[in-house]
Short mmCIF file of C-alpha atoms in Angstrom, two decimals:
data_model
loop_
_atom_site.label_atom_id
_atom_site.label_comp_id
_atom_site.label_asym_id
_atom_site.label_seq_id
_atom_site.Cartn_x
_atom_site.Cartn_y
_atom_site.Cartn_z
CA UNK A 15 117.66 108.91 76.78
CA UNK A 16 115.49 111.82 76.95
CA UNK A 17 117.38 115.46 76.31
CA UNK A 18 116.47 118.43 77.67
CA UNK A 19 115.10 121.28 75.43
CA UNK A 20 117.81 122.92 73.16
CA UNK A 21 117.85 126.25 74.91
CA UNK A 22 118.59 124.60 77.80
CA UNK A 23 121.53 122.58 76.18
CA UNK A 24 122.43 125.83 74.91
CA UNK A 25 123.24 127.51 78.11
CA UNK A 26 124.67 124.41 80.10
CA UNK A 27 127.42 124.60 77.29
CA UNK A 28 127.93 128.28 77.42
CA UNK A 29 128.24 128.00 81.30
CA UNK A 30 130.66 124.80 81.12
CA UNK A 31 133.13 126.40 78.08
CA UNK A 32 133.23 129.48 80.61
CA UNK A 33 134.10 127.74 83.82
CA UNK A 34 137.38 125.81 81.82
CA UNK A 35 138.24 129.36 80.18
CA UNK A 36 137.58 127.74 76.49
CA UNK A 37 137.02 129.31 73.38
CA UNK A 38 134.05 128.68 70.77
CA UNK A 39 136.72 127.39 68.74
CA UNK A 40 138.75 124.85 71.18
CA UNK A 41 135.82 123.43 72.31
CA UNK A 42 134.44 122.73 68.20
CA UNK A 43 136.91 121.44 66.94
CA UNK A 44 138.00 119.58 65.02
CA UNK A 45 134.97 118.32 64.01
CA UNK A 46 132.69 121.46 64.04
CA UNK A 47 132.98 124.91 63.47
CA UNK A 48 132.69 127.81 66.31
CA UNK A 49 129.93 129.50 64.57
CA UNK A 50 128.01 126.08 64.73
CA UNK A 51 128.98 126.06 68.50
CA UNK A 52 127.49 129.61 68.62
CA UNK A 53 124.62 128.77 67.30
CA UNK A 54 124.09 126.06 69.83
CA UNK A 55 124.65 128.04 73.02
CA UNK A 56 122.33 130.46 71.62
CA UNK A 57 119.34 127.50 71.49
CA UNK A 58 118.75 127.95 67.89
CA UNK A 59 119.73 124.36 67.24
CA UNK A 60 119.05 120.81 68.92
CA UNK A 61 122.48 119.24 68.50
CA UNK A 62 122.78 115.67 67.44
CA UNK A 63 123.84 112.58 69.76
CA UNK A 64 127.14 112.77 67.98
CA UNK A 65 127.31 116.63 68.69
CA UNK A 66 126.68 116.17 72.07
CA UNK A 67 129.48 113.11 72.54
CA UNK A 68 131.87 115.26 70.99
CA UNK A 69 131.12 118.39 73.13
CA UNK A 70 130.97 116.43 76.18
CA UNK A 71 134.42 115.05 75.21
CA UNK A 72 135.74 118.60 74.92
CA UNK A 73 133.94 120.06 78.19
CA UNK A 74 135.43 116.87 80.11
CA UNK A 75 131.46 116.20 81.30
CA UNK A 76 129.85 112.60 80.64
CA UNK A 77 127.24 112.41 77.59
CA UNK A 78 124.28 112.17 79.99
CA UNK A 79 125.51 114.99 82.16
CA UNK A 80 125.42 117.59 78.90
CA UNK A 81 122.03 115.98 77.81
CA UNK A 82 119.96 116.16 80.40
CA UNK A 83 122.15 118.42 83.47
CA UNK A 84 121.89 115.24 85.86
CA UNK A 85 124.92 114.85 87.60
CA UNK A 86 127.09 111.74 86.09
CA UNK A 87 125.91 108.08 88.02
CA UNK A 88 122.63 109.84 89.59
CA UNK A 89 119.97 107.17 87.70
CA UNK A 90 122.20 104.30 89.38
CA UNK A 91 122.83 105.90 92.91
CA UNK A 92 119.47 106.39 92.94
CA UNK A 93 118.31 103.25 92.03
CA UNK A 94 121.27 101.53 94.57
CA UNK A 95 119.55 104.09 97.42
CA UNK A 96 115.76 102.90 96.46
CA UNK A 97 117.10 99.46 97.07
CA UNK A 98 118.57 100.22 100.51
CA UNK A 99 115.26 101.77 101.14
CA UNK A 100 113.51 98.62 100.08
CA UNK A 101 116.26 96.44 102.43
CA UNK A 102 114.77 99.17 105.37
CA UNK A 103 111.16 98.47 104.75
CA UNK A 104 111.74 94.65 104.73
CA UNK A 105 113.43 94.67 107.76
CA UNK A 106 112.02 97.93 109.81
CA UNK A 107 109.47 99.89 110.22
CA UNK A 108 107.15 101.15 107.73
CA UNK A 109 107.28 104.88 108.50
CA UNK A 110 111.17 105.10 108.80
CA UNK A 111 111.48 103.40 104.95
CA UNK A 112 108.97 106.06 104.02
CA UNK A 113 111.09 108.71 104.87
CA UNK A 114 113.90 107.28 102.66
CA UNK A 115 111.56 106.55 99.81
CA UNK A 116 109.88 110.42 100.13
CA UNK A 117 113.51 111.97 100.12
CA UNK A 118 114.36 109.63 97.20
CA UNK A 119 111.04 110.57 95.24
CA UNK A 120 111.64 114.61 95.60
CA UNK A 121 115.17 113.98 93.86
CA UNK A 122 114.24 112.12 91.60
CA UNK A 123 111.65 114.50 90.66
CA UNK A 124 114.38 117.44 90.42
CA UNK A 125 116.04 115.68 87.87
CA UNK A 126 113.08 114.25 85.90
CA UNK A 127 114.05 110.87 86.27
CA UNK A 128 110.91 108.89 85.67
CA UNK A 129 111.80 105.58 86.65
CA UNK A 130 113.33 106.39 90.21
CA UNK A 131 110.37 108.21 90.52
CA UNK A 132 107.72 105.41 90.13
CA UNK A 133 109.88 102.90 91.94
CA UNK A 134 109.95 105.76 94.93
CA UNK A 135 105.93 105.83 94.30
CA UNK A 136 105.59 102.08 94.82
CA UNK A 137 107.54 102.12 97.83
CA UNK A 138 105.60 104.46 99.65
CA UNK A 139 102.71 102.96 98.69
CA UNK A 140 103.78 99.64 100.17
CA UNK A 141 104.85 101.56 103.61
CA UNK A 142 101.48 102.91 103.36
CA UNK A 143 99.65 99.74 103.19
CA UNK A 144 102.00 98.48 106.11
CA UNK A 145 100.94 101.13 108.06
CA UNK A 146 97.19 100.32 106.94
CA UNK A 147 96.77 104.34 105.31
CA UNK A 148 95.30 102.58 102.60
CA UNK A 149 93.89 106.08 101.34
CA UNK A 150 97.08 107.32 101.14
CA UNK A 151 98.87 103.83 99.41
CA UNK A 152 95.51 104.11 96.57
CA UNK A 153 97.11 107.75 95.81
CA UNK A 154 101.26 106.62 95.91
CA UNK A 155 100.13 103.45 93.48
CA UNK A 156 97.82 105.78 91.06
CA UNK A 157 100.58 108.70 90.89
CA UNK A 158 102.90 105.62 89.83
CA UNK A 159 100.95 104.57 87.05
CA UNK A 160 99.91 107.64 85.79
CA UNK A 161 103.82 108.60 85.84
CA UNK A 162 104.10 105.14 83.47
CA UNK A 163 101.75 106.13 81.47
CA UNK A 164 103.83 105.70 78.24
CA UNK A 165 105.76 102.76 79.22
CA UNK A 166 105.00 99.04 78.36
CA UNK A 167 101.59 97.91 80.45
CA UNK A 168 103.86 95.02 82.27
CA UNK A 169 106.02 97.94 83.46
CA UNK A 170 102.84 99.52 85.41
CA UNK A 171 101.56 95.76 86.92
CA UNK A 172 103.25 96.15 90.40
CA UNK A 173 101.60 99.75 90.51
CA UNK A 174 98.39 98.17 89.34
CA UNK A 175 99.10 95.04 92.11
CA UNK A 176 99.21 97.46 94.51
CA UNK A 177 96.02 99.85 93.96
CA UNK A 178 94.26 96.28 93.81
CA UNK A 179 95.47 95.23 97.20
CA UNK A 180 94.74 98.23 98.73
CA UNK A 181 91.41 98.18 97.55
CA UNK A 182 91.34 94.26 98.95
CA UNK A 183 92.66 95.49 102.42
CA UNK A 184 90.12 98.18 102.45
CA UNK A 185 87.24 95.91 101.94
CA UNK A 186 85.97 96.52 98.01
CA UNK A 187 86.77 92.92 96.59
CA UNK A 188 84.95 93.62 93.75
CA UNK A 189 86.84 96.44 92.58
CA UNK A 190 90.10 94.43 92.91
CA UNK A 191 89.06 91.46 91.09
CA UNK A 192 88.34 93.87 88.36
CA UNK A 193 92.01 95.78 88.28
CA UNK A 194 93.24 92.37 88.34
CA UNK A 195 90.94 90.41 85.63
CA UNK A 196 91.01 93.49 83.33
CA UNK A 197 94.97 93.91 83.23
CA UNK A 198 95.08 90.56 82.93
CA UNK A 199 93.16 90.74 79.68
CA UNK A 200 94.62 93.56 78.30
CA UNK A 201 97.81 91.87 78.76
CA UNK A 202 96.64 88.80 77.04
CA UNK A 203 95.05 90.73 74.04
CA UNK A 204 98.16 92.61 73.50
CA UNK A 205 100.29 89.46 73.09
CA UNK A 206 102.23 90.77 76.49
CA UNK A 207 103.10 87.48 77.99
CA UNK A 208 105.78 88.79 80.43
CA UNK A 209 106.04 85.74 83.24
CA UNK A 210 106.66 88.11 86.49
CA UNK A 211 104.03 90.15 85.57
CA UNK A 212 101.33 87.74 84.54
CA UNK A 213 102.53 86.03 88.31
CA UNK A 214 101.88 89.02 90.29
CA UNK A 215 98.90 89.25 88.80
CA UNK A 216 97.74 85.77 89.36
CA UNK A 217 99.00 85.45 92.94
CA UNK A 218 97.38 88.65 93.80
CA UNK A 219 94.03 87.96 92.61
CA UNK A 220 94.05 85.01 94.67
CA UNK A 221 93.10 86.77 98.11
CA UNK A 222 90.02 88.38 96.61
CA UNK A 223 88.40 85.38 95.15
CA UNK A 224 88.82 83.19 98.11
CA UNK A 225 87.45 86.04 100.38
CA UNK A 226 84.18 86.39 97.45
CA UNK A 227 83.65 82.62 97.22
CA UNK A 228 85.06 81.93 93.70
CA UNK A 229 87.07 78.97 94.37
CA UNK A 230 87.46 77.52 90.99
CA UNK A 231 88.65 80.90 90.22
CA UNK A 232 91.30 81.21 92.81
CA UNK A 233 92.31 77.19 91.94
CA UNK A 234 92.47 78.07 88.06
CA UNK A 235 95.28 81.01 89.00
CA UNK A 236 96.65 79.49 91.22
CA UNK A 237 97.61 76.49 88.87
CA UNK A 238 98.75 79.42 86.11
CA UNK A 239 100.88 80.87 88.98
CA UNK A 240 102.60 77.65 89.18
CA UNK A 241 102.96 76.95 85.60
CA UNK A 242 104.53 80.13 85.56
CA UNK A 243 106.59 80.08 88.09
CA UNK A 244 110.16 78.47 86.62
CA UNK A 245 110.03 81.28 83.87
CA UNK A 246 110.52 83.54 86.94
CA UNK A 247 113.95 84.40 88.31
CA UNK A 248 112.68 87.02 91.53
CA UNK A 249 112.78 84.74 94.60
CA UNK A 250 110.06 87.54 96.19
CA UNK A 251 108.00 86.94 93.63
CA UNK A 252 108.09 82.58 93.92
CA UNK A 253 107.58 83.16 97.57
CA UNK A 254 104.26 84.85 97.09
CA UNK A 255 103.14 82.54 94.69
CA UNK A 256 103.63 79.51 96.98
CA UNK A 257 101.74 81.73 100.37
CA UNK A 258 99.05 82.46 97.42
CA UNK A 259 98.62 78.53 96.11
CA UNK A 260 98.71 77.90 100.23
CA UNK A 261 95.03 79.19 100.49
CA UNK A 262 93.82 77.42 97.37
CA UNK A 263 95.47 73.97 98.99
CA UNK A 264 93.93 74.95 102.53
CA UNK A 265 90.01 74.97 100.86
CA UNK A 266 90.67 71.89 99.22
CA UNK A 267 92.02 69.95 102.10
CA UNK A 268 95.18 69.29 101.07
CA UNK A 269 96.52 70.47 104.42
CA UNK A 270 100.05 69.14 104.09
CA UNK A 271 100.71 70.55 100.73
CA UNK A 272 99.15 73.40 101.97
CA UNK A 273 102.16 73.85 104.79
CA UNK A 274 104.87 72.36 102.39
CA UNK A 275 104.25 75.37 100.12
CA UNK A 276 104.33 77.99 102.82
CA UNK A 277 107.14 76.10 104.04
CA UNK A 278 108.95 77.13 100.71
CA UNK A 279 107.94 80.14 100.78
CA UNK A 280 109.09 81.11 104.32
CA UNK A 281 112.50 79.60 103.59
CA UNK A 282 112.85 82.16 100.66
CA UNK A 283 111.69 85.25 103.22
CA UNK A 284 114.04 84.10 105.34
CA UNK A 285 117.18 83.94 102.88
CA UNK A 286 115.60 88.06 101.55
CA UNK A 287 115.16 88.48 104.96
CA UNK A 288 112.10 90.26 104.28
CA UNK A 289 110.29 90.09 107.64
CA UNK A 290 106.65 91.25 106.90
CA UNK A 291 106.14 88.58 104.21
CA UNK A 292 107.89 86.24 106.75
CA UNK A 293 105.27 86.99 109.46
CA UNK A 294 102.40 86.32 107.01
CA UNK A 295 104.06 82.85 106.42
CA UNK A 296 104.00 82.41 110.07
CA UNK A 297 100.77 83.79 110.42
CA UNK A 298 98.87 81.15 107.23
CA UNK A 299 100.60 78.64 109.00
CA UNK A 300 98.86 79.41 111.71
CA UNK A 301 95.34 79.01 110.11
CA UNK A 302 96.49 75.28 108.50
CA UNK A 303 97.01 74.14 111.95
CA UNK A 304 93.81 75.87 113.29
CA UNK A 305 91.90 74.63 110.30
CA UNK A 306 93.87 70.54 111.06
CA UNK A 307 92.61 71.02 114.71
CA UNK A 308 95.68 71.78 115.78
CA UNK A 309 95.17 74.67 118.00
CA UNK A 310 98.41 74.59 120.05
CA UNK A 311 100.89 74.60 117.59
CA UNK A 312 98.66 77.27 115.14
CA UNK A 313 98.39 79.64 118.56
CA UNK A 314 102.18 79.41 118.42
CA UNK A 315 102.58 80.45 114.82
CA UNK A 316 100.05 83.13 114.88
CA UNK A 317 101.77 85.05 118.07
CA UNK A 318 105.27 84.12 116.44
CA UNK A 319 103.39 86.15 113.61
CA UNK A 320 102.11 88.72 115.50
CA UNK A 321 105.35 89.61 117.52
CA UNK A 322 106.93 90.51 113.97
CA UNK A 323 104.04 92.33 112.82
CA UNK A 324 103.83 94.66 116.11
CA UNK A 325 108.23 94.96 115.99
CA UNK A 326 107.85 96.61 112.69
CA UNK A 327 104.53 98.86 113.57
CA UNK A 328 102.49 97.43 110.60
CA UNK A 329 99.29 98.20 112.50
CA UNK A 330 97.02 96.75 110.16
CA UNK A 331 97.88 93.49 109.88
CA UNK A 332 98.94 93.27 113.29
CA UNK A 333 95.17 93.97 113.85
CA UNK A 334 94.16 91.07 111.16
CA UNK A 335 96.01 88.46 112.83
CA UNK A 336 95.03 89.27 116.11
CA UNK A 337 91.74 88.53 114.74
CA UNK A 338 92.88 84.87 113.53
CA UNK A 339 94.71 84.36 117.13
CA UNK A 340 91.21 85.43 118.95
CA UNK A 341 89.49 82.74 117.16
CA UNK A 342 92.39 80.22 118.44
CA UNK A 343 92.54 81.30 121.95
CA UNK A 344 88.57 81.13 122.27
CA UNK A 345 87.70 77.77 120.47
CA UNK A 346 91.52 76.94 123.03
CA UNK A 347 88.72 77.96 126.29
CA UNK A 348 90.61 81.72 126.56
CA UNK A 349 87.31 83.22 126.16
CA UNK A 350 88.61 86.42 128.03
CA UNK A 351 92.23 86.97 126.70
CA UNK A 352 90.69 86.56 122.86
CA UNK A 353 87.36 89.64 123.99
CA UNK A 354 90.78 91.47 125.27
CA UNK A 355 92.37 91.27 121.79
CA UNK A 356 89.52 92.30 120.16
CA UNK A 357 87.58 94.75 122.17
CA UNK A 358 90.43 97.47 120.97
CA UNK A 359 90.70 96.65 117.28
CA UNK A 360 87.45 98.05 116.37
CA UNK A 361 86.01 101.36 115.65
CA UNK A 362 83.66 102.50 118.44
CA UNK A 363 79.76 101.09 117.62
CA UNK A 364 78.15 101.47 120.77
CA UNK A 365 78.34 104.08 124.16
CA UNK A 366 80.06 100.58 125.52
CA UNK A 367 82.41 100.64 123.27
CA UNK A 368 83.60 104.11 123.13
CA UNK A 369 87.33 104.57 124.77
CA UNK A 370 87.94 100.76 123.97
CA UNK A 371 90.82 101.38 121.63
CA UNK A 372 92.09 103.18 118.53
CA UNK A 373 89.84 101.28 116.28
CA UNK A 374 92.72 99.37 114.15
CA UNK A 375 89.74 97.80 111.82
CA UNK A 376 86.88 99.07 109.99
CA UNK A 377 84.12 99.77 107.28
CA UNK A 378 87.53 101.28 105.28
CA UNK A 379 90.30 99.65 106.68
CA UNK A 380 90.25 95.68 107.27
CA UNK A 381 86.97 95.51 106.68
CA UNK A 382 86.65 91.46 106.25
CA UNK A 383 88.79 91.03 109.43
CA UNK A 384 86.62 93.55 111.64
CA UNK A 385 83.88 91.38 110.07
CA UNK A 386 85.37 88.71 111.54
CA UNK A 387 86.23 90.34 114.79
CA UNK A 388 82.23 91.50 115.38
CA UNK A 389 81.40 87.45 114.66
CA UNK A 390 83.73 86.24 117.44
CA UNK A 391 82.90 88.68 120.07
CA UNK A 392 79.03 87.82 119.69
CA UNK A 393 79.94 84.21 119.84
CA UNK A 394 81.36 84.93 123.03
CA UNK A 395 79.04 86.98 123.89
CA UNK A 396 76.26 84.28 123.32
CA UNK A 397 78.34 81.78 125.29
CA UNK A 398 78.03 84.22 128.40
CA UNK A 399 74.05 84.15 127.59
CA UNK A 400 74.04 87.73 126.48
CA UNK A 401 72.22 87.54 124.01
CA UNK A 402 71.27 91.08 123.12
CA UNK A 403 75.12 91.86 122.84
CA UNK A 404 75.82 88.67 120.92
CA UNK A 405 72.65 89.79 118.25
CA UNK A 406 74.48 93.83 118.22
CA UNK A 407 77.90 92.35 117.05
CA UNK A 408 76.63 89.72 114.62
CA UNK A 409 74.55 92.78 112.89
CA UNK A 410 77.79 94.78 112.94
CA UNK A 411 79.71 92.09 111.01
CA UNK A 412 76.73 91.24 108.54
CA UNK A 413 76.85 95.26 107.22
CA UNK A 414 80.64 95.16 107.23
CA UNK A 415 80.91 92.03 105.09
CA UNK A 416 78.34 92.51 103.00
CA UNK A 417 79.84 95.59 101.83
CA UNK A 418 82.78 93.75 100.99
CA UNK A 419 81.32 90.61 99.29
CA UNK A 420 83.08 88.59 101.25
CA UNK A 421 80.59 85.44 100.14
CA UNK A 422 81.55 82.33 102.53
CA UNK A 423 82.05 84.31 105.74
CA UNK A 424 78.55 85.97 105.01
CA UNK A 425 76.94 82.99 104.35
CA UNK A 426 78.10 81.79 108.19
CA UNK A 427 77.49 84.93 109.85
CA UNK A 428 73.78 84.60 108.32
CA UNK A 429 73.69 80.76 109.90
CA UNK A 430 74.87 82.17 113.46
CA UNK A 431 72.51 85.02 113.28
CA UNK A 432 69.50 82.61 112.01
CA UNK A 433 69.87 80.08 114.84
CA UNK A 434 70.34 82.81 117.47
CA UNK A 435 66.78 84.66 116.65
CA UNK A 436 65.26 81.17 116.03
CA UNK A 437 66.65 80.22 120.08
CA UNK A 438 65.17 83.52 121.31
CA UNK A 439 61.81 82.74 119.83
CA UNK A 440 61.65 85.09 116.21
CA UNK A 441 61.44 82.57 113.96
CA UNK A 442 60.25 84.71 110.85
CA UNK A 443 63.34 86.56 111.35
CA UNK A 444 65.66 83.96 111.56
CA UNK A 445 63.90 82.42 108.45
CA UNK A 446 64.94 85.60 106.57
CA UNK A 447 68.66 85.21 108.12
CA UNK A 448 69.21 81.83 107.02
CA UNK A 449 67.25 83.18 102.97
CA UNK A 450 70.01 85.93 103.27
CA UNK A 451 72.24 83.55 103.81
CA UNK A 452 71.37 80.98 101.09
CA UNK A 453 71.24 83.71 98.61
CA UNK A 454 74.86 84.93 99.36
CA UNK A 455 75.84 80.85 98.84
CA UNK A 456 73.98 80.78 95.35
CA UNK A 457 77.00 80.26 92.43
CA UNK A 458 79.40 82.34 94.73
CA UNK A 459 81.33 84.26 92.25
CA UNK A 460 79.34 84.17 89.62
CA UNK A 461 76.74 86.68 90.61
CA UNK A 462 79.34 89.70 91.27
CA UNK A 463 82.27 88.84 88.71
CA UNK A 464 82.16 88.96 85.27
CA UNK A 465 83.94 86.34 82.24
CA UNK A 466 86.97 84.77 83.73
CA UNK A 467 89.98 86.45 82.01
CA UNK A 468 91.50 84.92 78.75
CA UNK A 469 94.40 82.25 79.98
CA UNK A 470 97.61 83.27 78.09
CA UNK A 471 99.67 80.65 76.48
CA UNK A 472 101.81 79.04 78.72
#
């Protein structure tokens, strides 16, 4: 335990032998002398551990009290409060478990407790990224591991975790593949084989190589995620592992395993009762029974998804699965109610547009999703025959995604695009769509990610 400086030691002594009306020499004895005791409240000296046990024994304060002026029990009140806080954000809204974890951050702060502090950090950060301020969940996740600095580099991996995801959510895929591969390395170099981190790790990098293309990347960790997975006691933790392995099972048509492992994983959200986590079981589920043609039962899951989302005010992905329920309701023949879900979540592009909504996705903010949501509206668009409109919103989601990288999706958008200029007579420009497209499809992965990271032993 860190002790404050000895002048400061000094006068918390001075001040406690004053308010019990003891002398210099009651309070050192018998093992020290009252000129030693002197010395001490004077700050001349930094008193040894045993100094300070026998002091506090005399002063009727606890050891950490006298060390370091924190109040006896603070560290674990704290830490039984950030929990509490954690409980709210599982089960409320984001910004009312940010005001707990804010309140809990300044105190800990006051009394320079480090720990509290970070785990404070990386709440806000996740209420942040709830809320979709991913700005503002980059900053809570850096001031984390900056504060962490000097602890052990498994210690900073759910800081780490969450600067990646932000950087996911906000649409730089590249950038998060790197956090991810180069902690992953570091930790492999330095012999740090510590199972929950390594899993967080794995699991999260999953996301960001499906959405680039890298499949055999996204397999490979997904397999390590499962290896590591009995060495891991956090249910939280298994439960995102099996939603992460879902979307590896999902590409390679294993549909029912796909749905048997988010089925495991919702069980354990539902025991932690940990409702945003729950929703995003709800809401994959959704996209196994879209993807296995089952469009009743996925348009089901992904407004059972939705309606927890929108309860607890996450705005973001409420906005990302409205996407995924558009693309149900309009391959379902709801052309109209899927252009009325959509129409709002995106930032103003045209005159048309403007006064349409808030603009819940964008170039910063769900940038793969508004992709997505630009690439339904102009297939609806083209189904109406407008084909002007349908060209505008297929543009729109070509310079949002390939911002992002996000490989497969561009390689479709550039197939849609192609056959839609080839219909309307510009053949030349199609041909360069469908080039664009083929290019994006070369050895996906390979072109924007470096060396896999070293596999640690398992």
């Amino acid at each position: 335990m860190p002790h404050d400086d000895p002048a400061a030691i000094g006068r918390r002594v001075l001040r406690l032998r004053g308010e019990r009306g003891l002398t210099q020499r009651q309070v050192a004895e018998p093992a020290y002398t009252p000129a030693y005791v002197s010395t001490l409240e004077s700050g001349r000296v930094r008193p040894s551990e045993a100094a300070l046990r026998h002091l506090a024994t005399r002063l009727g304060v606890s050891y950490e009290e006298l060390a370091t002026g924190r109040p006896a029990h603070l560290a674990a009140g704290l830490r039984l409060r950030l929990t509490d806080a954690r409980r709210a954000l599982a089960t409320g809204a984001p910004e009312d478990a940010a005001a707990l974890f804010q309140a809990l951050h300044e105190e800990a702060a006051e009394h320079s407790l480090t720990e509290e502090r970070a785990e404070a950090l990386l709440g806000l950060g996740d209420c942040l990224l709830e809320s979709g301020e991913l700005s503002g969940a980059r900053d809570r996740f850096a001031a984390a591991e900056r504060l962490l600095a000097d602890r052990p580099l498994p210690r900073r991996v759910p800081a780490i975790r969450g600067r990646a995801t932000a950087h996911l959510l906000t649409g730089e895929l590249r950038y998060a593949c790197y956090l991810l591969e180069s902690t992953l390395d570091e930790l492999t170099t330095a012999g740090l084989h510590d199972p929950e981190a390594l899993l967080l790790l794995y699991t999260a990098s999953i996301a960001p190589y499906m959405d680039m293309g890298a499949h055999a990347r996204a397999a490979h960790a997904a397999e390590l995620a499962l290896a590591l997975a009995p060495r891991v006691e956090d249910p939280a933790l298994v439960a995102g592992m099996h939603r992460g392995v879902a979307r590896t099972l999902i590409a390679e048509g294993r549909i029912a395993e796909a749905d048997a492992s988010l089925a495991k994983a919702q069980e354990l959200y539902r025991q932690l009762h940990i409702r945003t986590e729950l929703a995003h079981c709800h809401w994959m589920r959704g996209y196994v029974h879209a993807q296995d043609g089952d469009l009743e039962h996925a348009e089901s899951e992904l407004r059972t998804a939705r309606a927890i989302l929108a309860s607890k005010r996450a705005a973001l992905f409420t906005g990302q699965v409205e996407v995924e329920l558009a693309d149900v309701l309009r391959r379902r023949g709801k052309a109209e109610e899927a252009e009325a879900l959509l129409r709002p979540l995106l930032t103003p592009d045209t005159p048309e547009d403007e006064g349409a909504g808030t603009g819940t996705l964008g170039a910063g903010r769900g940038a793969v999703h508004a992709g997505g949501a630009h690439r339904l509206l102009g297939l609806i668009a083209e189904d109406r025959g407008d084909t002007e409109r349908a060209e505008e919103h297929y543009c729109a989601a070509l310079s949002l995604l390939e911002r992002s990288s996000a490989v497969g999706d561009l390689a479709d958008l550039c197939r849609l695009l192609g056959d839609l200029l080839r219909r309307t007579g510009r053949v030349e420009a199609a041909m360069d769509a469908y080039r664009t497209g083929l290019g994006h499809r070369a050895a996906p992965g390979t072109t924007t990610l470096g060396p896999a990271p070293a596999t640690p032993p398992m």
